[in-house]
Coordinates of C-alpha atoms and ligand atoms in Angstrom, one line a residue:
X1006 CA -27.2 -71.5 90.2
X1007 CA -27.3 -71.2 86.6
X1008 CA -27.9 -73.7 84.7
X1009 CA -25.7 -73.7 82.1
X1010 CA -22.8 -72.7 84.6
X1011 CA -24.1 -76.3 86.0
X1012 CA -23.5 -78.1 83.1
X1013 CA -20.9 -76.7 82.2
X1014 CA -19.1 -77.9 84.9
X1015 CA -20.4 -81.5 85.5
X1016 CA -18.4 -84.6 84.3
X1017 CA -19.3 -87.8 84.0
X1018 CA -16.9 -91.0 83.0
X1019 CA -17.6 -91.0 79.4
X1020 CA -17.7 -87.4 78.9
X1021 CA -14.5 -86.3 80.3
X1022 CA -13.2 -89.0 78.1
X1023 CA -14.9 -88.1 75.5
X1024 CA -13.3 -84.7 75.5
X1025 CA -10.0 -85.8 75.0
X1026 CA -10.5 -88.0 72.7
X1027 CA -13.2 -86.0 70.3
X1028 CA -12.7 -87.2 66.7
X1029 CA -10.4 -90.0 67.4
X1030 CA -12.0 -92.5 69.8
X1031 CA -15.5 -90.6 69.8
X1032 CA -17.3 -89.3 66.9
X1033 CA -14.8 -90.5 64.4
X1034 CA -15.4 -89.4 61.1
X1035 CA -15.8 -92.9 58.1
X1036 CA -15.1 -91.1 54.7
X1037 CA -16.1 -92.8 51.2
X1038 CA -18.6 -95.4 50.5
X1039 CA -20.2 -97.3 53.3
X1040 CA -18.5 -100.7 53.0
X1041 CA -15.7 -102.6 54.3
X1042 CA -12.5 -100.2 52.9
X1043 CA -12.9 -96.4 54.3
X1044 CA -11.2 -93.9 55.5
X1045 CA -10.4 -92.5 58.8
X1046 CA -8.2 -89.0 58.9
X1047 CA -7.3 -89.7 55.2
X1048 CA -5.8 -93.7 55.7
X1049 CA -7.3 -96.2 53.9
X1050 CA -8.9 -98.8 57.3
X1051 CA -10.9 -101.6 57.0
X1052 CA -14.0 -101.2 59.3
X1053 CA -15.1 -103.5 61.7
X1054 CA -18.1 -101.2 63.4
X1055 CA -20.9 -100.8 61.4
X1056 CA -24.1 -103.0 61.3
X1057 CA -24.6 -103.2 58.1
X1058 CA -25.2 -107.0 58.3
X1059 CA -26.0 -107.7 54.9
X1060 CA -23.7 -105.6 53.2
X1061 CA -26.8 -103.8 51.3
X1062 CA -25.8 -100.2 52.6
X1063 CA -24.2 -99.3 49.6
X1064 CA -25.8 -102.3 46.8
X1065 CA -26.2 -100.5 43.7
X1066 CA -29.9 -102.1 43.2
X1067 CA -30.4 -101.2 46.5
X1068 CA -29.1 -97.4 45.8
X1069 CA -30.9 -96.9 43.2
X1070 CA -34.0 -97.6 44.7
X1071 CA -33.5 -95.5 47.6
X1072 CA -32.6 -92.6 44.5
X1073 CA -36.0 -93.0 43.0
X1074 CA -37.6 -93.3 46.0
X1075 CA -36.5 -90.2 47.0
X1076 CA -36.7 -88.9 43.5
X1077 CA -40.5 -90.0 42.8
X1078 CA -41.7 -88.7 46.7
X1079 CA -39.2 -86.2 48.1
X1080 CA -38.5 -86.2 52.1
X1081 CA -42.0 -84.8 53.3
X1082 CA -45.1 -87.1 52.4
X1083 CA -46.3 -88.0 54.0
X1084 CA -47.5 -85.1 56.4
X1085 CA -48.5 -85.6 60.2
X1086 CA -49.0 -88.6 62.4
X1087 CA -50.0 -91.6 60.9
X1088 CA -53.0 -91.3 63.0
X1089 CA -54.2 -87.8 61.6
X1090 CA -52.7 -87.4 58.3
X1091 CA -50.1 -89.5 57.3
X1092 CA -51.6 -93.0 56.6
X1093 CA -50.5 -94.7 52.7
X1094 CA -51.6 -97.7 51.3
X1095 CA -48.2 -98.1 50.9
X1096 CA -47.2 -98.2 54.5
X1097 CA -50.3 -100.4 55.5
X1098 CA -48.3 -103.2 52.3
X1099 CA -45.2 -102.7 54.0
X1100 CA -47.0 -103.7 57.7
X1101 CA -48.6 -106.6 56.0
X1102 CA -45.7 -107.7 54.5
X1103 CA -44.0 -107.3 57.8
X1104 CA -46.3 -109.4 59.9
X1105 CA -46.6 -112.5 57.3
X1106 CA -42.7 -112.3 57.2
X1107 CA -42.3 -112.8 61.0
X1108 CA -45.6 -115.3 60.9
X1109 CA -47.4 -112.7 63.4
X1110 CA -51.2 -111.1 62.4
X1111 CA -50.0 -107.8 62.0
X1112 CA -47.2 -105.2 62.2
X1113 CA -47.2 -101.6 62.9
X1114 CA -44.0 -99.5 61.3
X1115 CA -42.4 -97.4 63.7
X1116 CA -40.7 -93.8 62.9
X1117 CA -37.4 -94.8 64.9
X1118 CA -36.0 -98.0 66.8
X1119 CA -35.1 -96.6 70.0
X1120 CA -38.5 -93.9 70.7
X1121 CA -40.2 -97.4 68.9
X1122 CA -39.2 -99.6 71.6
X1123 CA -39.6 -97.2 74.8
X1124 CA -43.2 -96.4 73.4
X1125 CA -44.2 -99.8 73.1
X1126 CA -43.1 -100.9 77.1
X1127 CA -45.3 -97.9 78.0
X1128 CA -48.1 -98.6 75.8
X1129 CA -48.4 -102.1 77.3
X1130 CA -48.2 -102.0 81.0
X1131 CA -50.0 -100.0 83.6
X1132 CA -49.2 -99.6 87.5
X1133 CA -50.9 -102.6 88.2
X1134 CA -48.7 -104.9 85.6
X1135 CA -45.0 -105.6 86.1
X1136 CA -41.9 -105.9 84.1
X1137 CA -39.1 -108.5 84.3
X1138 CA -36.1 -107.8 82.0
X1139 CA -32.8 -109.0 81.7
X1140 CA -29.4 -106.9 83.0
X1141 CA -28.0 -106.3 80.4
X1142 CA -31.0 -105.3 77.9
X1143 CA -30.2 -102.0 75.5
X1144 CA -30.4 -98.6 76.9
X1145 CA -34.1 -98.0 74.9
X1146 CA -35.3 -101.0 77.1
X1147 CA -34.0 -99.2 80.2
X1148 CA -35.5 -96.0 79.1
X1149 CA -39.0 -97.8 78.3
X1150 CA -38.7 -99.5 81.6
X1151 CA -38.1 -96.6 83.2
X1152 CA -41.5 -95.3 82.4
X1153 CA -43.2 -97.6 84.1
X1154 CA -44.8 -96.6 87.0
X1155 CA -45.4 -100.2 88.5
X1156 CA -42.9 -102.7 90.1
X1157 CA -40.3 -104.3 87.7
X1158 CA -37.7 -106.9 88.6
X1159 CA -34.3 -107.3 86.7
X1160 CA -32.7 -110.5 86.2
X1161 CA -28.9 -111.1 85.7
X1162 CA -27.9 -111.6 82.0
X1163 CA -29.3 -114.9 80.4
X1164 CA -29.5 -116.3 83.9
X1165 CA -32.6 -118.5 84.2
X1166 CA -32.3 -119.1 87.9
X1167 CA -32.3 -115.6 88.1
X1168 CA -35.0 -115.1 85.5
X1169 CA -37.8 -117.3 87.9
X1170 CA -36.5 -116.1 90.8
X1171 CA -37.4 -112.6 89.3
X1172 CA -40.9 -114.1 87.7
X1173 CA -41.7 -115.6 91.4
X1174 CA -41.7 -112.2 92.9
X1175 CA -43.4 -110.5 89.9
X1176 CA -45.9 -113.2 90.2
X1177 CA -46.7 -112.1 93.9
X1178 CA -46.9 -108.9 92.9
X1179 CA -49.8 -109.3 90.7
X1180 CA -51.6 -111.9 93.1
X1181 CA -51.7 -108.3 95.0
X1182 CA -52.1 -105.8 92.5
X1183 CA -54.0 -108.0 90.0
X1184 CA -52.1 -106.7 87.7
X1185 CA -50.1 -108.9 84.6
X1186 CA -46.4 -109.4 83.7
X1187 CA -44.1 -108.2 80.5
X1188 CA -40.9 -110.2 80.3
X1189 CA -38.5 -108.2 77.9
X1190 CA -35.6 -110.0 76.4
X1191 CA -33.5 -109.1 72.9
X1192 CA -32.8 -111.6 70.3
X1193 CA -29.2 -111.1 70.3
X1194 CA -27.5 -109.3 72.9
X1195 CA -25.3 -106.1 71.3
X1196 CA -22.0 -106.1 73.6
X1197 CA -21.6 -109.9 73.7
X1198 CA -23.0 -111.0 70.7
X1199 CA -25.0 -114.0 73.1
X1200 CA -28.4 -114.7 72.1
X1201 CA -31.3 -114.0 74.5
X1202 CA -32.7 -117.5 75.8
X1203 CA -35.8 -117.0 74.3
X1204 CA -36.5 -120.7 73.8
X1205 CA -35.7 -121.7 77.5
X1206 CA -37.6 -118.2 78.6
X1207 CA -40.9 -119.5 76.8
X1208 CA -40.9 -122.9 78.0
X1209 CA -41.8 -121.2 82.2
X1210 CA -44.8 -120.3 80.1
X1211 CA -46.2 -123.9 81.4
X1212 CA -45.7 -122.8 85.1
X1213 CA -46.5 -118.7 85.1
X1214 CA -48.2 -116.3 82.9
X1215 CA -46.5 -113.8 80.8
X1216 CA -46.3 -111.8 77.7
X1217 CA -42.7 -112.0 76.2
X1218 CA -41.9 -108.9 74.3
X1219 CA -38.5 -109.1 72.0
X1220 CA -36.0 -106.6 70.8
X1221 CA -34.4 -108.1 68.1
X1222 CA -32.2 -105.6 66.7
X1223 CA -29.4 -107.3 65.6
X1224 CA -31.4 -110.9 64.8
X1225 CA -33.7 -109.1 61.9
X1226 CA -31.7 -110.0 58.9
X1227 CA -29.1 -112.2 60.2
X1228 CA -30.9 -115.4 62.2
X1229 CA -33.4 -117.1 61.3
X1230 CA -34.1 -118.8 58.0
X1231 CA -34.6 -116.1 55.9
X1232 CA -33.5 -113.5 58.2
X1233 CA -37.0 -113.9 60.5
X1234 CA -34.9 -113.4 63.6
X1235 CA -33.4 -115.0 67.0
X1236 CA -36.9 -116.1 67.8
X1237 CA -37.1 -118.3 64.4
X1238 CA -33.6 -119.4 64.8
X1239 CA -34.6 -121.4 68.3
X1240 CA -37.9 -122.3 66.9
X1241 CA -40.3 -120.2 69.3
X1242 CA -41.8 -117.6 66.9
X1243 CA -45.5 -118.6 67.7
X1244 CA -44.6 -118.2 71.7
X1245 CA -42.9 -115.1 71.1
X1246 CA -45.8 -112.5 71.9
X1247 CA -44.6 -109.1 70.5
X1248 CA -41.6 -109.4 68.2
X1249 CA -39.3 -105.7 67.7
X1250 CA -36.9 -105.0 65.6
X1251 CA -35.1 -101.9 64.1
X1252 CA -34.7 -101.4 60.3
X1253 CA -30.9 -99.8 61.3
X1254 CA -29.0 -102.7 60.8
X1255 CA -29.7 -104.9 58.9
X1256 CA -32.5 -103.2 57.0
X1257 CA -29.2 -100.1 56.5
X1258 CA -32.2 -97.4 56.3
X1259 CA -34.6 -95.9 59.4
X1260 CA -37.3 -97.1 60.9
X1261 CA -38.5 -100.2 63.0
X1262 CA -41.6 -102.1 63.4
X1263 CA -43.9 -104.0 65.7
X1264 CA -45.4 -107.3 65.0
X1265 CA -48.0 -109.3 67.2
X1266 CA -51.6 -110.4 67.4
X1267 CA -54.6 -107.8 65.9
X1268 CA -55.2 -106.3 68.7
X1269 CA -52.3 -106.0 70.3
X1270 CA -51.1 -104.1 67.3
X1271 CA -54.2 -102.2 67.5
X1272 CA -54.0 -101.5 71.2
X1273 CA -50.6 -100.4 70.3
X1274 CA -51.7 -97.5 67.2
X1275 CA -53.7 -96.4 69.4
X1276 CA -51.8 -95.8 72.4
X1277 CA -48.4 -95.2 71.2
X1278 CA -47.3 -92.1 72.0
X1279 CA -44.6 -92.2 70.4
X1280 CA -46.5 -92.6 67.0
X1281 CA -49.3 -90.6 67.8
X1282 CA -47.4 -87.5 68.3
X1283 CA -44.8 -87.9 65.8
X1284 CA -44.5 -87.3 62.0
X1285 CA -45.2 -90.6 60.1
X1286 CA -42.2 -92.8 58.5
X1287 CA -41.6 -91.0 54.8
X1288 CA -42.1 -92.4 51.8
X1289 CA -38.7 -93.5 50.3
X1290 CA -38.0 -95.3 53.9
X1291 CA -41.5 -97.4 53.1
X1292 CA -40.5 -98.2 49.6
X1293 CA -37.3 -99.1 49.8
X1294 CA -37.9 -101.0 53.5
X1295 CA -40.3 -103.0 51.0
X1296 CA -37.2 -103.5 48.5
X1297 CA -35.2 -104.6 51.3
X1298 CA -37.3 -107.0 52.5
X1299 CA -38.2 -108.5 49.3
X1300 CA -33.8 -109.1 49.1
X1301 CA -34.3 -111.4 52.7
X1302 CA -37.1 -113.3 51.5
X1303 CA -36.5 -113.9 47.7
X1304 CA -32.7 -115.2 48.8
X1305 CA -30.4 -116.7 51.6
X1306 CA -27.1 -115.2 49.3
X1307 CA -26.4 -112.4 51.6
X1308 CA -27.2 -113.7 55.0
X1309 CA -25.1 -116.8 53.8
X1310 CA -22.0 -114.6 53.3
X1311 CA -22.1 -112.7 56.4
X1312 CA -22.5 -116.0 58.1
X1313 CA -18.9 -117.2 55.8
X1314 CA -17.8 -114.0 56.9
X1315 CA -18.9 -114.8 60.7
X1316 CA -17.0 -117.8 60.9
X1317 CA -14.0 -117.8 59.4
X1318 CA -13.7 -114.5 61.8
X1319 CA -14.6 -115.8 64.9
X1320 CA -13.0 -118.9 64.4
X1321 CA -9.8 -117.0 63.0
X1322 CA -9.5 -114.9 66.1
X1323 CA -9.9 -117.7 68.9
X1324 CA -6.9 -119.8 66.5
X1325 CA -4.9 -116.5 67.1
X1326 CA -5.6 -117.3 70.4
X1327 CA -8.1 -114.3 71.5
X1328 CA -11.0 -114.8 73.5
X1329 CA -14.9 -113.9 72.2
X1330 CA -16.6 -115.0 74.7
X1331 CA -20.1 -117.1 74.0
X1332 CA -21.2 -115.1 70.7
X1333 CA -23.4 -117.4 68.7
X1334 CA -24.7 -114.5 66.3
X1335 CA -22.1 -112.0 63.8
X1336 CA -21.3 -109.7 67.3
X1337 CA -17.7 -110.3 67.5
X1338 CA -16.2 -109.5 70.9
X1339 CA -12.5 -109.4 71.6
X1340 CA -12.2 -109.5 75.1
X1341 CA -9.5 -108.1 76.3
X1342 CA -8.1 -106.4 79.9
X1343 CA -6.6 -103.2 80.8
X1344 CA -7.4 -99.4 81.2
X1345 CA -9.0 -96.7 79.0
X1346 CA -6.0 -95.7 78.8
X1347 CA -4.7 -99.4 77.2
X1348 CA -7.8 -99.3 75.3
X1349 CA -6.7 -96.1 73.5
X1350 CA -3.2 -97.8 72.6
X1351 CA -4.8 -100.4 71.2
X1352 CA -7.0 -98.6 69.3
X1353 CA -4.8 -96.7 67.8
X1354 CA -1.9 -99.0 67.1
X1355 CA -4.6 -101.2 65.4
X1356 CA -5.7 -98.3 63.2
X1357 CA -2.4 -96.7 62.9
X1358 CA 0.5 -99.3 62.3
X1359 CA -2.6 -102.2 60.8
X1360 CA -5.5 -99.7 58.9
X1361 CA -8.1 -101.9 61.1
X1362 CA -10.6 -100.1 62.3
X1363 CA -12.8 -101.5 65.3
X1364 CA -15.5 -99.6 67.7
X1365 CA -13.9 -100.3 71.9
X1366 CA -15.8 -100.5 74.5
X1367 CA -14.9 -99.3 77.7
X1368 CA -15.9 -98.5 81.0
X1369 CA -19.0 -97.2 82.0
X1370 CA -20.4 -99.5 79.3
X1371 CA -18.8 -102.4 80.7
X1372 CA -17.1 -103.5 84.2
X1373 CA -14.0 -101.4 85.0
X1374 CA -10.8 -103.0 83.7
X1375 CA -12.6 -104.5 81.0
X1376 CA -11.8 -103.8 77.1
X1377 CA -13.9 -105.0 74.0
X1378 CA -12.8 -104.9 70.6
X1379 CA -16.4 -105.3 68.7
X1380 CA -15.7 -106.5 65.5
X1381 CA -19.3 -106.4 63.5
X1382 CA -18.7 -108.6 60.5
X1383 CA -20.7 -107.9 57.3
X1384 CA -21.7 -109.8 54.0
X1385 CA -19.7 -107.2 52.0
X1386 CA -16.4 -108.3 53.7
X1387 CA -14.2 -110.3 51.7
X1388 CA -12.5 -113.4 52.8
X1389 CA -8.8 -110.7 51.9
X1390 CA -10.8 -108.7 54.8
X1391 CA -10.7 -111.3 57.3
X1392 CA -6.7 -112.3 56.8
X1393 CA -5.5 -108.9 56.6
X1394 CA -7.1 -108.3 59.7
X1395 CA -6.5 -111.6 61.4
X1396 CA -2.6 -111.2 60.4
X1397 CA -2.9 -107.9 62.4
X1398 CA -4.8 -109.2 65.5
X1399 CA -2.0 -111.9 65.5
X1400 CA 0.7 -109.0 65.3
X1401 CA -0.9 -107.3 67.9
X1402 CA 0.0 -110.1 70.4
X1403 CA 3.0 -109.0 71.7
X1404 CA 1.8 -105.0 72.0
X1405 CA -1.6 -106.4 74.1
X1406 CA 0.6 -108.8 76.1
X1407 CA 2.5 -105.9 77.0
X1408 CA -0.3 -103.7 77.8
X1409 CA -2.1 -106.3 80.1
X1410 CA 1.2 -107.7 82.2
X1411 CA 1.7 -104.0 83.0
X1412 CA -1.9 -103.4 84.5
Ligands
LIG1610 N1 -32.8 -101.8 70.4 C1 -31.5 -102.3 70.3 C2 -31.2 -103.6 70.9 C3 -30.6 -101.6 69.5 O1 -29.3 -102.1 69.4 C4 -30.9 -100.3 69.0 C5 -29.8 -99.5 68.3 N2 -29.9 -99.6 66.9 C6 -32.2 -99.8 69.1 C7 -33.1 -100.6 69.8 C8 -32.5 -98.5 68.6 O2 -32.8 -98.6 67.2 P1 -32.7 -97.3 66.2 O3 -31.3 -97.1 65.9 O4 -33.6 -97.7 65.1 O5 -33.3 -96.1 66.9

């Protein structure tokens, strides 16, 4: 068989849909400035889906930066690896600023989150070693996980009955193989918006030993005191062993980073393929991650108006009577039920008859008969943002009512 003729021809759940929805549901196009007014197929929409956390996308300090960044260094330098040709002094600032800022020895920048991430599991176990990680961790976890050519035991979602039943068996396992364990969580989980239990995860440190590795994605910039993370925010920092996140959120630029102990980070230059293979971050993503970061730790100002923005949004939407679940970070779920199809109508009427634009998320993602509305809340929002929308969500009522007594 050809293979083209073969791929041609396979489906799969969110592909078929995908087809029929091209441009509308999937790959949307946003037009105009990144903020919270755009437009989608010419109408103005207010936009609930993107992570720009602290509203520093489109800053104009923040802009211009990135302009003479770019202006003063072009795309390419630096050449090469990090490892053969593309070390600066100005990424080895950036790494020492990183590490200080999340209280760890050192960091080590990373060309992209997702590679980052599935680099660093396979970097840090062997065949011997097992992983324990929860269900519902991001699809670069799986991917990383999936590398691993030793045992590795899943637990259900933030379920710590589950978690040390899973850290009993790995804990056989390396009796056996004498082998160690990785336990994987994220700061804040994506889809739900619920924190991992990092805190209650670090305190089985007493009974078993483990290195905890976090993804914290959507904490970096929006938890913590100064934006340090989930892990700050519950206190554990200093029992967290390797602390991830991405610069793609909250950071609004490329890039990720590593942070942990000397020679873990070292272990981890030196063994990442990921890195070692790949062309080096550039320079205007160094300089301006460095001006970004500066903006979390000289000032609260724009993590304390996502977090106005936050609340008066998820408190808004459960007074209009929707439910969002156990969110305790900006993720805003609206959980609703029905079909794709339901889903679509939803979508759409929200968009069409209200200008609200939200990401859904449907089957395969989540459970069959399942629909969530992710709202992603942002410090550029205005409070105008949050009633316009909340009017519509309250609007909405009767059309969702409809929808769901039907299915
Ligand atoms: N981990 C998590 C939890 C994520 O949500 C994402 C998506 N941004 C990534 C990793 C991948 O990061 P990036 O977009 O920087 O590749």
């Amino acid at each position: 068989m050809d293979l083209f003729d073969k791929l041609i021809k396979k489906s799969g759940p969110l592909k078929d849909y995908a087809l029929s929805s091209e441009g509308y549901y999937m790959f949307p196009k946003l037009e105009g400035e990144i903020g919270p007014r755009m437009h989608f197929q010419g109408k103005p929409v207010i936009t609930w889906s993107l992570n720009d956390y602290l509203g520093l996308a489109n800053r104009p300090d923040v802009r211009k930066v990135d302009t003479e960044a770019t202006a003063k260094w072009g795309l390419a330098y630096p050449m090469g690896a990090r490892m053969m040709s593309g070390q600066t002094d100005l990424h080895q600032q950036l790494e020492r600023e990183l590490a200080a800022f999340e209280g760890k020895e050192s960091a080590f920048l990373l060309n992209y989150g997702y590679q980052g991430i599935m680099s660093i599991v396979h970097s840090l176990v062997d065949r011997h070693d097992v992983i324990v990680y929860d269900y519902e961790a991001h699809a670069s976890i799986v991917d990383g996980v999936s590398l691993h050519i030793g045992k590795r035991f899943v637990y259900q979602h933030n379920d710590m009955e589950s978690f040390k039943k899973a850290l009993d068996k790995a804990t056989r396992v390396i009796e056996e193989t004498g082998g160690a364990i990785l336990v994987i969580t994220e700061g804040v989980y994506g889809m739900r918006g619920d924190q991992g239990k990092i805190k209650e995860i670090v305190s089985f440190k007493k009974d078993y030993n483990f290195r905890l590795l976090i993804d914290d994605a959507h904490g970096f910039g929006t938890l913590g005191p100064n934006g340090q993370g989930a892990s700050f925010e519950q206190g554990v920092q200093d029992e967290v062993d390797i602390y991830f996140a991405t610069f793609a959120k909250s950071m609004a630029m490329i890039g990720a980073f590593v942070a942990s102990k000397k020679e873990i980070i070292l272990h981890l230059q030196y063994t990442m393929r990921s890195q070692i293979f790949a062309k080096s971050l550039p320079m205007p993503f160094v300089e301006s991650a460095l001006y970004r970061l500066n903006i979390f730790r000289s000032s609260t100002e724009q993590k304390d108006k996502l977090w106005k923005v936050v609340n008066a949004m998820q408190s808004g939407l459960k007074a209009v009577g929707y439910e969002i679940g156990v969110t305790n970070s900006p993720v805003t779920p609206v959980y609703l039920k029905g079909s794709i199809e339901d889903a679509r109508n939803i979508v759409e009427e929200m968009r069409e008859k209200y200008g609200i634009f939200t990401s859904m998320v449907v089957y395969p993602v989540i459970p069959k008969g399942m629909i969530i509305l992710r709202i992603i809340p942002t410090a550029a929002h205005t409070m105008q943002d949050v009633e316009e929308t909340l009017v519509a969500f309250e609007k909405m009522k009767p059309f969702i009512k409809a929808l769901e007594s039907n299915s």
